[in-house]
Amino acid sequence: EPEVTQTPSHQVTQMGQEVILRCVPISNHLYFYWYRQILGQKVEFLVSFYNNEISEKSEIFDDQFSVERPDGSNFTLKIRSTKLEDSAMYFCASSVEVNVLTFGAGSRLTVL
Amino acid sequence: DQQVKQNSPSLSVQEGRISILNCDYTNSMFDYFLWYKKYPAEGPTFLISISSIKDKNEDGRFTVFLNKSAKHLSLHIVPSQPGDSAVYFCAASEYSGAGSYQLTFGKGTKLSVIP
């Protein structure tokens, strides 16, 4: 069964450092997303991406965040200067046209 | 502002019995509702969904009911099995343009099915 893969599974970084989280969406999907879940809280939408550009972003997705699809398969989330409150599980997801998103297993980011 | 609310953080059910997970929403623009299941160390996995034009959708042991007037939906699992033990997230979506669907999640309900 096709799946969304994410790397790394866990990243520990120092505050102020740049972090790149990587995702390989399902190959025939056209829409890509990043969500995050801070420990003990709900899963929150960050950004959606279609046709090589951001289609929507939340208030969380400020200038410190960026997304890129550098080639035909990868979809990355970059956090330029990490803060303590960026510590969370980051989920990549992809979809075709329907509402059903397929999520990856997540990348846990710990900012010290 | 919690647009999607799951008021029960946890639920314990005996194996073989019915599990009922509830969800309330406030945004009347939501037009599609989904349930996701999440095991520890894994991402949310799609379980079942329902369009706002329907009031019931069934898939095997899982049935989702939607009451639009009450802005309430529920997930019924019958019979419950120990493997159903997981965190269940209610999610709602509205079309946000360019084919993109932004999901708004509830906080989740942890279901424990006791053998």
Tab-separated table of C-alpha atoms in Angstrom, chain A residues 31 33 35 37 40-45 48-50 55-58 89 91 95-106, chain B residues 1-4 31-32 34 36 38 41-46 49 89 93-94 96-107:
chain	number	residue	atom	x	y	z
A	31	TYR	CA	-1.617	18.145	-2.811
A	33	TYR	CA	0.462	19.327	3.610
A	35	TYR	CA	0.589	19.501	10.181
A	37	GLN	CA	1.071	18.199	17.046
A	40	GLY	CA	-0.737	16.830	24.582
A	41	GLN	CA	-2.418	19.131	22.094
A	42	LYS	CA	-4.387	18.662	18.909
A	43	VAL	CA	-3.066	18.168	15.410
A	44	GLU	CA	-2.795	21.613	13.783
A	45	PHE	CA	-2.685	22.613	10.134
A	48	SER	CA	-0.880	23.184	2.035
A	49	PHE	CA	1.018	23.080	-1.240
A	50	TYR	CA	-0.196	22.560	-4.783
A	55	SER	CA	-2.201	27.261	-1.487
A	56	GLU	CA	-2.973	28.002	2.127
A	57	LYS	CA	-1.159	28.535	5.389
A	58	SER	CA	-2.144	28.990	9.005
A	89	MET	CA	5.619	16.060	16.052
A	91	PHE	CA	3.254	15.254	10.083
A	95	SER	CA	-3.922	13.762	-1.109
A	96	VAL	CA	-5.433	13.443	-4.544
A	97	GLU	CA	-8.519	15.569	-5.048
A	98	VAL	CA	-10.656	14.226	-2.311
A	99	ASN	CA	-10.627	15.180	1.322
A	100	VAL	CA	-8.842	12.104	2.518
A	101	LEU	CA	-5.296	12.889	3.497
A	102	THR	CA	-2.712	10.179	3.927
A	103	PHE	CA	-0.317	11.010	6.722
A	104	GLY	CA	3.249	9.973	7.295
A	105	ALA	CA	4.465	8.582	10.593
A	106	GLY	CA	5.783	11.967	11.660
B	1	ASP	CA	-11.118	28.705	19.293
B	2	GLN	CA	-11.974	25.041	19.153
B	3	GLN	CA	-13.971	24.528	16.000
B	4	VAL	CA	-13.924	20.775	16.477
B	31	ASP	CA	-18.746	20.071	4.500
B	32	TYR	CA	-16.838	16.874	5.085
B	34	LEU	CA	-13.474	12.318	8.875
B	36	TYR	CA	-8.644	9.190	11.928
B	38	LYS	CA	-3.632	7.018	15.629
B	41	ALA	CA	4.672	6.489	17.091
B	42	GLU	CA	2.567	6.449	13.932
B	43	GLY	CA	0.794	9.085	11.913
B	44	PRO	CA	-2.997	9.415	11.849
B	45	THR	CA	-4.607	6.780	9.648
B	46	PHE	CA	-7.833	7.477	7.810
B	49	SER	CA	-15.632	9.805	6.451
B	89	PHE	CA	-9.371	12.051	16.007
B	93	SER	CA	-12.826	20.099	6.389
B	94	GLU	CA	-13.973	22.876	4.191
B	96	SER	CA	-10.120	26.144	0.845
B	97	GLY	CA	-9.508	26.717	-2.824
B	98	ALA	CA	-7.302	25.192	-5.523
B	99	GLY	CA	-8.437	21.699	-4.555
B	100	SER	CA	-6.858	22.003	-1.141
B	101	TYR	CA	-8.659	20.716	1.930
B	102	GLN	CA	-7.618	22.005	5.282
B	103	LEU	CA	-8.494	19.626	8.068
B	104	THR	CA	-9.371	20.915	11.506
B	105	PHE	CA	-8.810	18.278	14.135
B	106	GLY	CA	-10.297	17.668	17.523
B	107	LYS	CA	-7.998	16.886	20.433
